[in-house]
Structure formats: C-alpha cells, structure tokens
Short mmCIF file of N, CA and C in Angstrom, two decimals:
data_model
loop_
_atom_site.label_atom_id
_atom_site.label_comp_id
_atom_site.label_asym_id
_atom_site.label_seq_id
_atom_site.Cartn_x
_atom_site.Cartn_y
_atom_site.Cartn_z
N GLY A 9 -16.30 -5.74 -59.57
CA GLY A 9 -16.70 -6.57 -60.68
C GLY A 9 -18.03 -7.25 -60.42
N THR A 10 -18.46 -8.01 -61.36
CA THR A 10 -19.71 -8.74 -61.26
C THR A 10 -19.56 -9.94 -60.34
N THR A 11 -20.56 -10.11 -59.47
CA THR A 11 -20.60 -11.26 -58.56
C THR A 11 -22.02 -11.78 -58.52
N GLN A 12 -22.19 -13.08 -58.78
CA GLN A 12 -23.51 -13.68 -58.80
C GLN A 12 -23.47 -15.08 -58.20
N ASN A 13 -24.62 -15.47 -57.63
CA ASN A 13 -24.80 -16.85 -57.15
C ASN A 13 -23.76 -17.26 -56.10
N VAL A 14 -23.68 -16.46 -55.03
CA VAL A 14 -22.73 -16.72 -53.95
C VAL A 14 -23.51 -16.97 -52.66
N THR A 15 -23.07 -17.95 -51.88
CA THR A 15 -23.65 -18.24 -50.57
C THR A 15 -22.55 -18.25 -49.52
N ILE A 16 -22.76 -17.49 -48.44
CA ILE A 16 -21.86 -17.49 -47.28
C ILE A 16 -22.74 -17.79 -46.08
N LYS A 17 -22.55 -18.96 -45.48
CA LYS A 17 -23.36 -19.38 -44.33
C LYS A 17 -22.47 -19.97 -43.25
N ASN A 18 -22.87 -19.70 -41.99
CA ASN A 18 -22.24 -20.31 -40.83
C ASN A 18 -20.73 -20.04 -40.74
N CYS A 19 -20.35 -18.80 -41.02
CA CYS A 19 -18.93 -18.43 -41.00
C CYS A 19 -18.66 -17.37 -39.93
N LEU A 20 -17.42 -17.28 -39.53
CA LEU A 20 -16.94 -16.19 -38.70
C LEU A 20 -16.21 -15.23 -39.62
N ILE A 21 -16.69 -13.99 -39.66
CA ILE A 21 -16.08 -12.94 -40.48
C ILE A 21 -15.60 -11.88 -39.49
N ALA A 22 -14.28 -11.73 -39.34
CA ALA A 22 -13.79 -10.90 -38.24
C ALA A 22 -12.53 -10.13 -38.60
N TYR A 23 -12.34 -9.03 -37.86
CA TYR A 23 -11.14 -8.22 -37.89
C TYR A 23 -10.82 -7.64 -39.27
N ASN A 24 -11.85 -7.21 -39.97
CA ASN A 24 -11.62 -6.53 -41.25
C ASN A 24 -11.32 -5.06 -40.98
N ALA A 25 -10.41 -4.49 -41.75
CA ALA A 25 -10.06 -3.08 -41.57
C ALA A 25 -11.22 -2.17 -41.97
N GLY A 26 -12.08 -2.64 -42.85
CA GLY A 26 -13.24 -1.87 -43.29
C GLY A 26 -14.52 -2.57 -42.94
N ASN A 27 -15.30 -2.95 -43.96
CA ASN A 27 -16.58 -3.61 -43.76
C ASN A 27 -16.40 -5.11 -43.62
N GLY A 28 -17.23 -5.71 -42.75
CA GLY A 28 -17.22 -7.16 -42.63
C GLY A 28 -17.63 -7.81 -43.94
N VAL A 29 -18.75 -7.35 -44.51
CA VAL A 29 -19.24 -7.83 -45.81
C VAL A 29 -19.62 -6.60 -46.63
N GLU A 30 -19.08 -6.49 -47.82
CA GLU A 30 -19.43 -5.38 -48.70
C GLU A 30 -19.88 -5.90 -50.05
N MET A 31 -21.02 -5.37 -50.50
CA MET A 31 -21.54 -5.62 -51.84
C MET A 31 -21.90 -4.26 -52.41
N ASN A 32 -21.18 -3.81 -53.42
CA ASN A 32 -21.40 -2.47 -53.94
C ASN A 32 -21.12 -2.45 -55.45
N ALA A 33 -22.17 -2.60 -56.23
CA ALA A 33 -22.04 -2.52 -57.69
C ALA A 33 -22.27 -1.07 -58.09
N LYS A 34 -21.24 -0.30 -58.07
CA LYS A 34 -21.35 1.13 -58.34
C LYS A 34 -22.01 1.38 -59.69
N PRO A 35 -22.96 2.31 -59.75
CA PRO A 35 -23.67 2.56 -61.00
C PRO A 35 -22.79 3.16 -62.10
N THR A 36 -21.60 3.59 -61.76
CA THR A 36 -20.68 4.12 -62.76
C THR A 36 -19.91 3.01 -63.47
N THR A 37 -20.19 1.75 -63.10
CA THR A 37 -19.55 0.60 -63.73
C THR A 37 -20.61 -0.31 -64.34
N SER A 38 -20.18 -1.35 -65.01
CA SER A 38 -21.12 -2.33 -65.56
C SER A 38 -21.28 -3.53 -64.62
N ALA A 39 -20.75 -3.43 -63.41
CA ALA A 39 -20.81 -4.54 -62.45
C ALA A 39 -22.25 -4.85 -62.06
N VAL A 40 -22.52 -6.14 -61.82
CA VAL A 40 -23.82 -6.61 -61.37
C VAL A 40 -23.58 -7.50 -60.15
N ILE A 41 -24.30 -7.22 -59.07
CA ILE A 41 -24.25 -8.08 -57.89
C ILE A 41 -25.66 -8.56 -57.63
N LYS A 42 -25.85 -9.90 -57.75
CA LYS A 42 -27.19 -10.45 -57.55
C LYS A 42 -27.11 -11.91 -57.13
N ASN A 43 -28.23 -12.36 -56.56
CA ASN A 43 -28.35 -13.75 -56.09
C ASN A 43 -27.28 -14.10 -55.07
N ILE A 44 -27.23 -13.28 -54.00
CA ILE A 44 -26.24 -13.46 -52.93
C ILE A 44 -26.98 -13.81 -51.65
N THR A 45 -26.49 -14.82 -50.93
CA THR A 45 -27.04 -15.21 -49.64
C THR A 45 -25.93 -15.12 -48.59
N VAL A 46 -26.18 -14.35 -47.54
CA VAL A 46 -25.27 -14.23 -46.41
C VAL A 46 -26.13 -14.46 -45.17
N GLN A 47 -26.05 -15.66 -44.58
CA GLN A 47 -26.94 -16.03 -43.49
C GLN A 47 -26.22 -16.76 -42.38
N ASN A 48 -26.69 -16.48 -41.17
CA ASN A 48 -26.26 -17.21 -39.98
C ASN A 48 -24.75 -17.12 -39.74
N ASN A 49 -24.19 -15.95 -39.95
CA ASN A 49 -22.77 -15.71 -39.73
C ASN A 49 -22.57 -14.85 -38.49
N ILE A 50 -21.37 -14.87 -37.95
CA ILE A 50 -20.97 -13.93 -36.91
C ILE A 50 -19.99 -12.96 -37.55
N ILE A 51 -20.33 -11.68 -37.51
CA ILE A 51 -19.48 -10.64 -38.09
C ILE A 51 -18.96 -9.80 -36.93
N GLN A 52 -17.63 -9.83 -36.74
CA GLN A 52 -17.02 -9.23 -35.56
C GLN A 52 -15.91 -8.23 -35.89
N TYR A 53 -15.78 -7.25 -35.00
CA TYR A 53 -14.62 -6.37 -34.91
C TYR A 53 -14.17 -5.79 -36.26
N SER A 54 -15.13 -5.22 -36.96
CA SER A 54 -14.87 -4.49 -38.20
C SER A 54 -15.38 -3.07 -38.01
N LYS A 55 -15.02 -2.17 -38.92
CA LYS A 55 -15.54 -0.80 -38.81
C LYS A 55 -17.06 -0.79 -38.95
N TYR A 56 -17.57 -1.46 -39.97
CA TYR A 56 -19.00 -1.63 -40.18
C TYR A 56 -19.26 -3.11 -40.43
N ALA A 57 -20.42 -3.60 -40.04
CA ALA A 57 -20.74 -5.01 -40.26
C ALA A 57 -20.97 -5.28 -41.74
N SER A 58 -21.76 -4.40 -42.39
CA SER A 58 -22.10 -4.66 -43.78
C SER A 58 -22.45 -3.38 -44.52
N TYR A 59 -22.08 -3.37 -45.80
CA TYR A 59 -22.36 -2.25 -46.69
C TYR A 59 -22.91 -2.87 -47.98
N ILE A 60 -24.20 -2.67 -48.24
CA ILE A 60 -24.87 -3.30 -49.38
C ILE A 60 -25.51 -2.21 -50.22
N GLN A 61 -25.11 -2.13 -51.48
CA GLN A 61 -25.57 -1.04 -52.32
C GLN A 61 -25.60 -1.47 -53.79
N HIS A 62 -26.68 -1.07 -54.48
CA HIS A 62 -26.83 -1.33 -55.92
C HIS A 62 -26.80 -2.84 -56.21
N THR A 63 -27.64 -3.59 -55.49
CA THR A 63 -27.69 -5.05 -55.62
C THR A 63 -29.12 -5.51 -55.88
N SER A 64 -29.26 -6.78 -56.23
CA SER A 64 -30.59 -7.37 -56.36
C SER A 64 -30.55 -8.82 -55.90
N ASN A 65 -31.70 -9.27 -55.40
CA ASN A 65 -31.87 -10.65 -54.93
C ASN A 65 -30.83 -11.05 -53.89
N VAL A 66 -30.75 -10.26 -52.84
CA VAL A 66 -29.81 -10.53 -51.74
C VAL A 66 -30.59 -10.95 -50.51
N LEU A 67 -30.17 -12.05 -49.89
CA LEU A 67 -30.66 -12.45 -48.57
C LEU A 67 -29.51 -12.22 -47.60
N PHE A 68 -29.68 -11.28 -46.71
CA PHE A 68 -28.67 -10.97 -45.69
C PHE A 68 -29.40 -10.97 -44.36
N ASN A 69 -29.47 -12.14 -43.72
CA ASN A 69 -30.25 -12.22 -42.49
C ASN A 69 -29.75 -13.33 -41.57
N TYR A 70 -30.24 -13.24 -40.32
CA TYR A 70 -29.86 -14.17 -39.26
C TYR A 70 -28.37 -14.12 -38.93
N ASN A 71 -27.76 -12.96 -39.16
CA ASN A 71 -26.36 -12.74 -38.83
C ASN A 71 -26.28 -12.06 -37.47
N THR A 72 -25.17 -12.26 -36.77
CA THR A 72 -24.93 -11.62 -35.48
C THR A 72 -23.74 -10.68 -35.60
N PHE A 73 -23.93 -9.44 -35.14
CA PHE A 73 -22.88 -8.43 -35.18
C PHE A 73 -22.31 -8.25 -33.78
N GLU A 74 -20.99 -8.31 -33.65
CA GLU A 74 -20.33 -8.16 -32.36
C GLU A 74 -19.11 -7.24 -32.49
N GLY A 75 -19.00 -6.28 -31.60
CA GLY A 75 -17.82 -5.42 -31.56
C GLY A 75 -17.64 -4.57 -32.80
N ILE A 76 -18.72 -4.19 -33.43
CA ILE A 76 -18.65 -3.35 -34.64
C ILE A 76 -18.41 -1.90 -34.20
N LYS A 77 -17.45 -1.24 -34.82
CA LYS A 77 -17.01 0.08 -34.36
C LYS A 77 -18.02 1.18 -34.65
N TYR A 78 -18.58 1.23 -35.84
CA TYR A 78 -19.46 2.33 -36.24
C TYR A 78 -20.86 1.83 -36.59
N GLY A 79 -21.83 2.72 -36.50
CA GLY A 79 -23.19 2.40 -36.90
C GLY A 79 -23.67 3.36 -37.98
N PRO A 80 -24.73 3.06 -38.64
CA PRO A 80 -25.50 1.83 -38.42
C PRO A 80 -24.69 0.61 -38.89
N HIS A 81 -24.88 -0.48 -38.22
CA HIS A 81 -24.08 -1.67 -38.52
C HIS A 81 -24.37 -2.22 -39.91
N LEU A 82 -25.60 -2.08 -40.38
CA LEU A 82 -25.98 -2.53 -41.72
C LEU A 82 -26.40 -1.32 -42.53
N HIS A 83 -25.62 -0.97 -43.53
CA HIS A 83 -25.95 0.13 -44.44
C HIS A 83 -26.46 -0.49 -45.73
N ALA A 84 -27.63 -0.06 -46.19
CA ALA A 84 -28.19 -0.57 -47.44
C ALA A 84 -28.81 0.57 -48.23
N ASN A 85 -28.61 0.53 -49.54
CA ASN A 85 -29.15 1.56 -50.43
C ASN A 85 -29.32 0.96 -51.82
N ASP A 86 -30.42 1.28 -52.47
CA ASP A 86 -30.68 0.83 -53.84
C ASP A 86 -30.57 -0.69 -53.97
N CYS A 87 -31.34 -1.39 -53.15
CA CYS A 87 -31.38 -2.85 -53.16
C CYS A 87 -32.75 -3.28 -53.67
N THR A 88 -32.77 -4.12 -54.69
CA THR A 88 -34.02 -4.58 -55.28
C THR A 88 -34.25 -6.04 -54.92
N ASN A 89 -35.45 -6.33 -54.42
CA ASN A 89 -35.82 -7.70 -54.05
C ASN A 89 -34.83 -8.30 -53.05
N CYS A 90 -34.55 -7.55 -51.98
CA CYS A 90 -33.59 -7.97 -50.97
C CYS A 90 -34.28 -8.14 -49.62
N SER A 91 -33.85 -9.14 -48.86
CA SER A 91 -34.30 -9.35 -47.49
C SER A 91 -33.10 -9.13 -46.58
N LEU A 92 -33.16 -8.09 -45.75
CA LEU A 92 -32.01 -7.67 -44.95
C LEU A 92 -32.28 -7.76 -43.46
N GLU A 93 -33.27 -8.52 -43.05
CA GLU A 93 -33.56 -8.73 -41.65
C GLU A 93 -34.24 -10.05 -41.43
N PRO A 94 -34.19 -10.60 -40.24
CA PRO A 94 -33.59 -10.05 -39.03
C PRO A 94 -32.09 -10.33 -38.93
N ASN A 95 -31.40 -9.43 -38.29
CA ASN A 95 -30.01 -9.60 -37.86
C ASN A 95 -29.95 -9.15 -36.41
N LYS A 96 -28.88 -9.48 -35.71
CA LYS A 96 -28.84 -9.23 -34.27
C LYS A 96 -27.53 -8.57 -33.87
N ASP A 97 -27.63 -7.53 -33.05
CA ASP A 97 -26.46 -6.90 -32.44
C ASP A 97 -26.21 -7.53 -31.09
N ASN A 98 -24.98 -7.92 -30.83
CA ASN A 98 -24.60 -8.41 -29.49
C ASN A 98 -23.69 -7.41 -28.84
#
C-alpha cells in the first residue's frame, strides 16, 4: 500500500525472516512510497538488510548492517531523488 512521511531513526531492526527494511511500491499497483527517512539504525540478522524499489524522496543512510545473510546488503532499483549512502557493514 501507500506509505508516506515516515521516519525510522536510532532503532534496532533485527531477526527478520526476510528483509530488515523493505520499501517496494510495485508498478503493477497504485501504491506510492515517498518521503521516507531511515537513518542511524542497526539492522541485524536478516536475509537482506534492505530492499528499496519504486520509491521517491528516500533517505536511507548512516545505518549499520550486522550478520546479514545475503548480499548485496542494500538492493535498490528505480529510486528517484534518493540518498542511499553512506551505510556501514560490520
């Protein structure tokens, strides 16, 4: 569904069965994902740290990835006006 104007800061995101953080507004839907900030978090022990696709105005930076099972840890595609670095692998 549509998600807008969300901020996630200074959190521990851990032990997800899939992605630590996923934003995916599939083009086959009318969903809109925009104005999202994900900063200064620790993302741990998930299959992937983040999956970001078909979004706009996303800040996803200053996050630390630990114990992520698969790479690349940050997958991004079709992102408009997004800042996706720096992030850090531990």
